[in-house]
Each structure stands twice: as structure tokens, then as C-alpha cells.
Tab-separated table of C-alpha atoms and ligand atoms in Angstrom:
chain	number	residue	atom	x	y	z
A	79	MET	CA	-44.834	-8.855	-29.708
A	80	ARG	CA	-47.369	-8.697	-26.934
A	81	LEU	CA	-48.936	-5.268	-26.492
A	82	LEU	CA	-47.381	-3.560	-23.505
A	83	HIS	CA	-49.519	-1.593	-21.099
A	84	PRO	CA	-48.404	2.014	-20.517
A	85	ASP	CA	-46.747	1.332	-17.170
A	86	ALA	CA	-45.034	-1.892	-18.234
A	87	ARG	CA	-41.949	-2.734	-16.150
A	88	ILE	CA	-39.026	-3.621	-18.397
A	89	ASP	CA	-35.581	-4.706	-17.138
A	90	LEU	CA	-33.095	-5.406	-19.918
A	91	HIS	CA	-29.998	-6.511	-17.984
A	92	ALA	CA	-29.761	-9.544	-15.709
A	93	HIS	CA	-27.372	-12.425	-15.022
A	94	THR	CA	-28.058	-16.052	-14.086
A	95	THR	CA	-25.956	-18.959	-12.818
A	96	ALA	CA	-24.966	-19.509	-16.477
A	97	SER	CA	-22.444	-16.720	-15.744
A	98	ASP	CA	-21.903	-15.042	-12.380
A	99	GLY	CA	-25.501	-14.491	-11.272
A	100	LEU	CA	-26.771	-16.214	-8.142
A	101	LEU	CA	-30.185	-17.323	-9.441
A	102	SER	CA	-30.755	-20.158	-11.896
A	103	PRO	CA	-32.626	-19.136	-15.063
A	104	GLY	CA	-35.857	-20.635	-13.669
A	105	ASP	CA	-35.460	-18.862	-10.318
A	106	LEU	CA	-34.688	-15.581	-12.106
A	107	LEU	CA	-37.962	-15.855	-14.047
A	108	ALA	CA	-39.863	-16.552	-10.833
A	109	HIS	CA	-38.170	-13.577	-9.155
A	110	ALA	CA	-38.960	-11.352	-12.144
A	111	ARG	CA	-42.637	-12.260	-11.815
A	112	HIS	CA	-42.461	-11.690	-8.083
A	113	VAL	CA	-41.113	-8.152	-8.500
A	114	GLY	CA	-43.745	-7.451	-11.156
A	115	LEU	CA	-41.699	-7.292	-14.345
A	116	ASP	CA	-43.426	-7.552	-17.713
A	117	VAL	CA	-40.245	-7.903	-19.760
A	118	LEU	CA	-36.881	-9.339	-18.718
A	119	ALA	CA	-33.734	-9.648	-20.830
A	120	ILE	CA	-31.286	-12.328	-19.751
A	121	THR	CA	-27.786	-11.083	-20.535
A	122	ASP	CA	-25.119	-13.421	-19.190
A	123	HIS	CA	-21.420	-12.755	-19.681
A	124	ASP	CA	-20.228	-14.528	-22.841
A	125	THR	CA	-23.000	-17.137	-22.942
A	126	ALA	CA	-26.623	-17.589	-23.972
A	127	ALA	CA	-26.952	-20.865	-22.021
A	128	GLY	CA	-29.149	-19.143	-19.411
A	129	VAL	CA	-31.437	-17.824	-22.147
A	130	ARG	CA	-31.802	-21.298	-23.655
A	131	ALA	CA	-32.663	-22.757	-20.239
A	132	ALA	CA	-35.151	-19.946	-19.528
A	133	LEU	CA	-36.881	-20.424	-22.886
A	134	ARG	CA	-37.196	-24.161	-22.220
A	135	GLU	CA	-38.697	-23.289	-18.841
A	136	GLU	CA	-41.125	-20.858	-20.496
A	137	ALA	CA	-42.183	-23.510	-22.981
A	138	ARG	CA	-43.033	-25.803	-20.060
A	139	THR	CA	-44.917	-22.947	-18.383
A	140	ALA	CA	-46.939	-22.430	-21.546
A	141	GLU	CA	-47.916	-26.088	-21.491
A	142	VAL	CA	-48.964	-25.762	-17.863
A	143	ARG	CA	-50.954	-22.647	-18.741
A	144	GLU	CA	-52.835	-24.582	-21.399
A	145	GLU	CA	-53.548	-27.301	-18.881
A	146	VAL	CA	-54.801	-24.634	-16.475
A	147	GLN	CA	-57.117	-23.302	-19.161
A	148	GLU	CA	-58.364	-26.779	-19.798
A	149	GLY	CA	-58.929	-27.152	-16.069
A	150	ALA	CA	-56.330	-29.899	-15.710
A	151	ALA	CA	-54.006	-28.053	-13.334
A	152	ALA	CA	-54.538	-25.620	-10.497
A	153	PRO	CA	-54.064	-21.980	-11.525
A	154	GLY	CA	-50.801	-20.621	-10.160
A	155	SER	CA	-49.696	-17.065	-9.493
A	156	ARG	CA	-47.927	-16.947	-12.850
A	157	ARG	CA	-48.180	-13.729	-14.795
A	158	PRO	CA	-47.138	-13.168	-18.376
A	159	LEU	CA	-43.474	-12.348	-18.649
A	160	GLU	CA	-41.737	-11.688	-21.918
A	161	VAL	CA	-38.182	-13.022	-22.011
A	162	VAL	CA	-35.771	-11.186	-24.301
A	163	SER	CA	-32.880	-13.293	-25.518
A	164	GLY	CA	-29.643	-11.483	-24.722
A	165	ILE	CA	-25.925	-11.724	-24.004
A	166	GLU	CA	-23.223	-9.449	-22.568
A	167	VAL	CA	-20.022	-9.969	-24.524
A	168	SER	CA	-16.764	-9.026	-22.761
A	169	SER	CA	-14.469	-7.168	-25.133
A	170	GLN	CA	-11.453	-4.958	-24.766
A	171	LEU	CA	-10.220	-1.774	-26.297
A	172	GLY	CA	-6.542	-1.544	-25.418
A	173	ARG	CA	-6.612	-1.857	-21.640
A	174	THR	CA	-10.227	-0.789	-21.281
A	175	GLU	CA	-12.871	-3.449	-20.803
A	176	VAL	CA	-15.973	-2.845	-22.916
A	177	HIS	CA	-19.115	-4.890	-22.387
A	178	ILE	CA	-21.393	-5.192	-25.396
A	179	LEU	CA	-24.985	-6.248	-24.822
A	180	GLY	CA	-26.761	-8.116	-27.604
A	181	TYR	CA	-30.566	-8.055	-27.719
A	182	PHE	CA	-32.845	-10.465	-29.598
A	183	ILE	CA	-29.999	-12.769	-30.569
A	184	ASP	CA	-30.776	-16.292	-31.701
A	185	PRO	CA	-29.475	-18.214	-28.661
A	186	GLU	CA	-28.807	-21.246	-30.878
A	187	ASP	CA	-26.823	-19.285	-33.466
A	188	PRO	CA	-23.719	-21.322	-34.463
A	189	GLY	CA	-21.489	-18.252	-34.079
A	190	ILE	CA	-22.755	-17.693	-30.536
A	191	LEU	CA	-22.419	-21.393	-29.683
A	192	SER	CA	-18.822	-21.579	-30.840
A	193	TYR	CA	-17.880	-18.271	-29.172
A	194	GLU	CA	-19.443	-19.542	-25.962
A	195	ALA	CA	-17.531	-22.834	-26.046
A	196	GLU	CA	-14.239	-21.110	-26.801
A	197	ARG	CA	-14.724	-18.572	-23.999
A	198	ARG	CA	-15.738	-21.230	-21.483
A	199	GLY	CA	-12.363	-22.913	-22.026
A	200	LEU	CA	-10.340	-19.689	-21.947
A	201	ARG	CA	-12.198	-18.357	-18.911
A	202	ARG	CA	-11.697	-21.623	-17.091
A	203	SER	CA	-7.946	-21.744	-17.697
A	204	ARG	CA	-7.659	-18.142	-16.522
A	205	ILE	CA	-9.516	-18.989	-13.299
A	206	GLU	CA	-7.298	-22.055	-12.772
A	207	ARG	CA	-4.198	-19.893	-13.126
A	208	MET	CA	-5.659	-17.324	-10.731
A	209	VAL	CA	-6.299	-20.042	-8.155
A	210	SER	CA	-2.722	-21.403	-8.519
A	211	ARG	CA	-1.275	-17.935	-8.069
A	212	LEU	CA	-3.420	-17.245	-5.007
A	213	GLN	CA	-2.366	-20.627	-3.566
A	214	ALA	CA	1.281	-19.730	-4.180
A	215	ALA	CA	0.622	-16.529	-2.221
A	216	GLY	CA	-0.446	-18.690	0.722
A	217	MET	CA	-4.213	-18.655	0.376
A	218	ALA	CA	-6.042	-21.889	1.107
A	219	ILE	CA	-8.389	-22.008	-1.862
A	220	ASP	CA	-8.804	-24.619	-4.585
A	221	MET	CA	-10.712	-25.242	-7.807
A	222	ALA	CA	-13.177	-27.545	-6.028
A	223	GLY	CA	-14.359	-24.597	-3.932
A	224	VAL	CA	-14.488	-22.287	-6.933
A	225	ASP	CA	-16.344	-24.934	-8.964
A	226	GLU	CA	-19.083	-24.953	-6.336
A	227	GLN	CA	-19.585	-21.278	-7.150
A	228	ILE	CA	-19.367	-21.759	-10.926
A	229	GLY	CA	-21.805	-24.662	-10.870
A	230	GLY	CA	-22.410	-26.688	-14.018
A	231	ASP	CA	-21.083	-25.631	-17.390
A	232	GLY	CA	-21.552	-21.881	-17.231
A	233	ALA	CA	-19.051	-19.131	-18.029
A	234	PRO	CA	-16.551	-18.954	-15.143
A	235	GLY	CA	-15.539	-15.473	-14.022
A	236	ARG	CA	-13.569	-13.627	-11.392
A	237	PRO	CA	-16.644	-13.134	-9.165
A	238	HIS	CA	-16.697	-16.907	-8.587
A	239	VAL	CA	-13.165	-16.714	-7.166
A	240	ALA	CA	-14.016	-13.534	-5.265
A	241	ARG	CA	-16.914	-15.243	-3.490
A	242	VAL	CA	-14.601	-17.958	-2.183
A	243	LEU	CA	-11.946	-15.432	-1.113
A	244	VAL	CA	-14.493	-13.310	0.739
A	245	ALA	CA	-16.078	-16.391	2.363
A	246	ARG	CA	-12.654	-17.554	3.593
A	247	GLY	CA	-11.720	-14.140	4.935
A	248	TYR	CA	-8.959	-13.316	2.433
A	249	ALA	CA	-10.810	-10.227	1.255
A	250	LYS	CA	-13.278	-7.917	2.942
A	251	ASP	CA	-15.627	-7.743	-0.039
A	252	PHE	CA	-15.714	-7.792	-3.843
A	253	ARG	CA	-14.262	-4.320	-4.150
A	254	ASP	CA	-11.345	-5.227	-1.923
A	255	CYS	CA	-10.838	-8.432	-3.886
A	256	PHE	CA	-10.768	-6.795	-7.308
A	257	ARG	CA	-8.676	-3.860	-6.125
A	258	ARG	CA	-6.087	-5.574	-3.966
A	259	LEU	CA	-5.907	-9.176	-5.201
A	260	PHE	CA	-7.038	-9.191	-8.865
A	261	SER	CA	-5.545	-5.926	-10.116
A	262	GLU	CA	-2.304	-5.752	-12.068
A	263	GLY	CA	0.553	-6.645	-9.717
A	264	GLY	CA	-1.810	-8.363	-7.265
A	265	PRO	CA	-1.374	-12.049	-6.262
A	266	GLY	CA	-4.448	-13.123	-8.243
A	267	TYR	CA	-3.754	-11.084	-11.352
A	268	VAL	CA	-3.889	-13.094	-14.574
A	269	PRO	CA	-4.393	-11.197	-17.837
A	270	TYR	CA	-7.145	-12.444	-20.073
A	271	GLU	CA	-7.338	-11.567	-23.748
A	272	LYS	CA	-10.798	-10.591	-24.950
A	273	ILE	CA	-12.082	-9.907	-28.434
A	274	ALA	CA	-12.226	-6.375	-29.845
A	275	PRO	CA	-15.507	-4.460	-29.423
A	276	GLU	CA	-15.959	-4.427	-33.212
A	277	ALA	CA	-15.760	-8.240	-33.217
A	278	ALA	CA	-18.323	-8.372	-30.386
A	279	VAL	CA	-20.641	-6.120	-32.405
A	280	ARG	CA	-20.280	-8.367	-35.452
A	281	LEU	CA	-20.826	-11.545	-33.403
A	282	ILE	CA	-24.128	-10.145	-32.098
A	283	GLU	CA	-25.204	-8.873	-35.509
A	284	GLY	CA	-24.388	-12.269	-37.014
A	285	ALA	CA	-26.764	-13.847	-34.501
A	286	GLY	CA	-29.549	-11.481	-35.553
A	287	GLY	CA	-29.169	-9.265	-32.482
A	288	LEU	CA	-28.841	-5.559	-31.752
A	289	PRO	CA	-25.443	-4.588	-30.258
A	290	VAL	CA	-25.591	-2.061	-27.409
A	291	ILE	CA	-22.699	-0.718	-25.283
A	292	ALA	CA	-23.301	-1.763	-21.661
A	293	HIS	CA	-22.911	0.803	-18.861
A	294	PRO	CA	-20.871	3.278	-20.966
A	295	GLY	CA	-20.652	5.586	-17.946
A	296	LEU	CA	-18.641	2.956	-16.089
A	297	ASP	CA	-16.096	2.319	-18.805
A	298	ARG	CA	-15.697	5.771	-20.403
A	299	VAL	CA	-15.869	4.582	-23.984
A	300	GLU	CA	-17.752	7.501	-25.472
A	301	ASP	CA	-14.829	8.570	-27.679
A	302	HIS	CA	-15.034	5.239	-29.459
A	303	ILE	CA	-18.700	5.441	-30.348
A	304	PRO	CA	-18.150	6.570	-33.971
A	305	ALA	CA	-15.846	3.622	-34.719
A	306	LEU	CA	-18.235	1.183	-33.078
A	307	LYS	CA	-21.170	2.664	-34.958
A	308	ALA	CA	-19.294	2.069	-38.185
A	309	ALA	CA	-18.938	-1.585	-37.113
A	310	GLY	CA	-22.701	-1.907	-36.529
A	311	LEU	CA	-23.362	-0.621	-33.016
A	312	ARG	CA	-27.074	0.139	-32.522
A	313	GLY	CA	-27.549	1.301	-28.957
A	314	LEU	CA	-26.294	2.616	-25.637
A	315	GLU	CA	-27.294	1.427	-22.192
A	316	VAL	CA	-28.403	4.769	-20.792
A	317	TRP	CA	-30.192	3.626	-17.624
A	318	HIS	CA	-27.895	1.640	-15.323
A	319	GLY	CA	-27.407	1.601	-11.554
A	320	SER	CA	-23.819	2.821	-11.852
A	321	HIS	CA	-24.867	5.965	-13.739
A	322	GLU	CA	-25.378	9.144	-11.739
A	323	ALA	CA	-28.318	11.305	-12.817
A	324	GLU	CA	-26.059	13.594	-14.834
A	325	THR	CA	-24.349	10.664	-16.574
A	326	THR	CA	-27.762	9.304	-17.531
A	327	ALA	CA	-28.822	12.693	-18.860
A	328	ARG	CA	-25.591	13.037	-20.860
A	329	LEU	CA	-25.902	9.508	-22.294
A	330	GLU	CA	-29.501	10.224	-23.276
A	331	ARG	CA	-28.239	13.213	-25.276
A	332	VAL	CA	-25.371	11.193	-26.804
A	333	ALA	CA	-27.757	8.407	-27.848
A	334	ALA	CA	-30.140	10.900	-29.445
A	335	ALA	CA	-27.327	12.782	-31.221
A	336	GLU	CA	-25.712	9.592	-32.521
A	337	GLY	CA	-28.970	7.930	-33.532
A	338	LEU	CA	-28.397	5.101	-31.068
A	339	LEU	CA	-31.192	3.263	-29.256
A	340	PRO	CA	-31.252	3.934	-25.501
A	341	THR	CA	-31.730	0.885	-23.252
A	342	GLY	CA	-31.647	0.198	-19.532
A	343	GLY	CA	-31.631	-2.455	-16.866
A	344	SER	CA	-30.600	-3.386	-13.353
A	345	ASP	CA	-27.558	-5.602	-14.143
A	346	PHE	CA	-28.996	-7.867	-11.458
A	347	HIS	CA	-26.593	-10.544	-10.200
A	348	GLY	CA	-28.516	-11.638	-7.081
A	349	THR	CA	-30.154	-9.987	-4.102
A	350	GLY	CA	-27.583	-8.316	-1.892
A	351	GLN	CA	-24.787	-8.688	-4.449
A	352	SER	CA	-22.483	-5.693	-4.807
A	353	GLU	CA	-22.513	-6.020	-8.587
A	354	GLY	CA	-25.568	-4.474	-10.184
A	355	ALA	CA	-28.827	-3.360	-8.619
A	356	ASP	CA	-31.834	-5.352	-7.445
A	357	LEU	CA	-34.009	-6.781	-10.183
A	358	GLY	CA	-36.461	-4.172	-11.445
A	359	ARG	CA	-34.683	-1.308	-9.656
A	360	VAL	CA	-33.447	0.168	-12.957
A	361	LEU	CA	-35.951	-0.016	-15.774
A	362	CYS	CA	-36.002	0.670	-19.497
A	363	PRO	CA	-38.736	3.177	-20.410
A	364	ARG	CA	-41.533	1.639	-22.444
A	365	GLU	CA	-40.987	3.902	-25.492
A	366	ALA	CA	-37.300	2.966	-25.618
A	367	PHE	CA	-38.154	-0.725	-25.520
A	368	VAL	CA	-40.769	-0.315	-28.251
A	369	ARG	CA	-38.120	1.354	-30.448
A	370	LEU	CA	-35.698	-1.497	-29.731
A	371	CYS	CA	-38.337	-4.047	-30.736
A	372	GLU	CA	-39.090	-2.123	-33.920
A	373	ALA	CA	-35.390	-2.027	-34.789
A	374	ALA	CA	-35.138	-5.770	-34.160
A	375	THR	CA	-38.084	-6.458	-36.452
A	376	ARG	CA	-36.544	-4.350	-39.197
A	377	THR	CA	-33.187	-6.101	-38.856
A	378	THR	CA	-34.487	-9.653	-39.020
B	63	AMP	P1	-15.037	-11.431	-15.530
B	63	AMP	O1	-16.158	-12.058	-16.291
B	63	AMP	O2	-14.100	-12.404	-14.923
B	63	AMP	O3	-14.335	-10.378	-16.341
B	63	AMP	O4	-15.740	-10.667	-14.305
B	63	AMP	C1	-16.624	-9.630	-14.615
B	63	AMP	C2	-17.534	-9.341	-13.459
B	63	AMP	O5	-16.771	-8.919	-12.350
B	63	AMP	C3	-18.513	-8.228	-13.777
B	63	AMP	O6	-19.838	-8.713	-13.700
B	63	AMP	C4	-18.328	-7.184	-12.724
B	63	AMP	O7	-19.559	-6.914	-12.097
B	63	AMP	C5	-17.378	-7.802	-11.735
B	63	AMP	N1	-16.354	-6.798	-11.432
B	63	AMP	C6	-15.417	-6.345	-12.265
B	63	AMP	N2	-14.631	-5.420	-11.646
B	63	AMP	C7	-15.108	-5.302	-10.385
B	63	AMP	C8	-14.737	-4.519	-9.247
B	63	AMP	N3	-13.722	-3.663	-9.304
B	63	AMP	N4	-15.452	-4.673	-8.121
B	63	AMP	C9	-16.483	-5.533	-8.077
B	63	AMP	N5	-16.884	-6.298	-9.107
B	63	AMP	C10	-16.204	-6.192	-10.243
B	64	ZN	ZN1	-21.119	-10.196	-13.755
B	65	FE	FE1	-21.016	-5.484	-17.535
B	66	FE	FE1	-23.870	-7.229	-16.603
């Protein structure tokens, strides 16, 4: 690992167009450099496709950098940026949704690749059923419009449908969409079975990664920490835009008491998006990241 300077800016939670983020992996890297990040973890919902694309992009950048050093290409404004390979696995505990972040996974791990492919299919059929139900309720939307939002072969999600509904005036904003149209009993409600959090933890571990509960303040899953720890949980996302100062302080104490690694990030989905904060607005303290890296080295 590159030596980090004391005021290194580390954001360990961001989405790309491989799931429901607005920026392509390449554009996310450029934006990360622009906002002065030193470390960025790409953590798409149920896929590592964005990580794979970003790493390919970085490999090309490295080639360009060599050319620059050899004087073959003009020096650009590129700064070193460390990309951490991540994922955010959607799981469920009864009726509660639990997101499990995985850090330092092998993005080519066969377990990850098959999970990804399976979820892409299941997510897509859920979205198709949502669109049919919304059509039956009289809304003029179709899969072609939603596909423009999904783009390519990423992991389709409800935000892709929400963007179309908001654009066509059927919902005021995301909140309105999720609350009125997508909630149980709403015209766009279609249940979607997710894996158990323990299975998510094992999937990440199997890919050589460190499993961390995402935004625990949002989902109120603290009671389940002991069971998840027994399954292999290693960390808690303490710093997140949805956490009030007192939630952050409480989670810091919980992480310390439980021997879990604290992490943090913006959960960036795109500038101006209601989900998550702006890139670099929520950071992971340097010491916490160093501990995470040490744990990853010990595990692998
Ligand atoms: P999905 O992958 O279909 O489960 O969609 C998950 C995404 O939807 C997450 O990234 C959330 O940010 C977003 N989301 C979930 N619930 C809400 C809500 N009530 N309001 C706005 N966004 C939401
Ligand atoms: Zn999302
Ligand atoms: Fe999440
Ligand atoms: Fe997220």
C-alpha cells in the first residue's frame, strides 16, 4: 500500500453506473481526483462490474503515466488515486433491509461473478414487474425508458424506475416515489427476496474481502451485530451522511466495544442526487483506513 500523508482524503462508499450511480467508473475516478481524494472505494449494489472497469481504466492511466515519464505524452492533471475494490450487497433480515459492504474483494472472484449474474436477472425481472404494475395503474412508462437509466449490463434497481417517474411527473421526488408508489400496498410495490446478511458476509469473505455493515444508523440493525460477528462480520460503517452526530458517536463506541473496524464514506450516487452525499463530503479517518488495510493484509 502506498504511504498515506497525514491529511489523506479517503472516501469508502461510492456508486457508479454499474448500479444506480450517475457517473461511469471512469468519470467517477476523474471526479474523485477533482475533489482531491487520495483513496476511493467503489461499492456498487450487488456488482463489482464498476470496480473491474475502474481498474482497467487505472491500468491504462498507469501506461499513460509511464509515457509521460518517458516524455511521450503531455503531463495531465492526474494525481495518484488509490482505488479500493468494493461491493455493497443487499441482504434482508426479516423485513429489514441490511446492506453489507465488502472491502478489498477480488472483483473477479467466481462467487462474486455468479452472485452478480444471478442478481442481475432477479433485479431485472423485479423491475419489469414494477413497470407492468405502474402501467396497469395508468402511468405511461415502459422498460425502454427505464433501460436508458439502467444503461448497459449493470445491476438494475428501483432508483432507475424512480428517475423515470420523477421525470414524467408521476412523483415529486425520490422520497415521494419510494413512500407512495414503491412501498407495500403502493402501485409499484413488488417484493424482492434478498439473501440473508450472514450469506452476504460469507460471500464477501469468500472473495477475500472484509464485510462491513453499511449505514447501520439507517437500518437499526445493532441488535443483530453479535450474530453477524459470529458469521464473520469485521466492521461497521460509522461515518455516513445519514448519521447524526450522536449516531456516529454511538456507532464509534459500538465498533470499539465489539472489536469491529470503523469505516466511512459519502455513499455518493451523483451530484445533486438525494441518495448519499457529495463525493468526499463524508470521509474515513486515516487511522481507521490504515487499520482496515492491516486487517485485509492479515486476512489474505
Ligand atoms: P434497490 O437496489 O432497488 O433495492 O434500491 C436501493 C436504492 O434505493 C438505495 O441506493 C437507496 O439509496 C435507494 N432508496 C431506498 N429507499 C429509499 C427511499 N425511501 N428514498 C429514497 N431512496 C431510497
Ligand atoms: Zn443506490
Ligand atoms: Fe446502502
Ligand atoms: Fe450505497
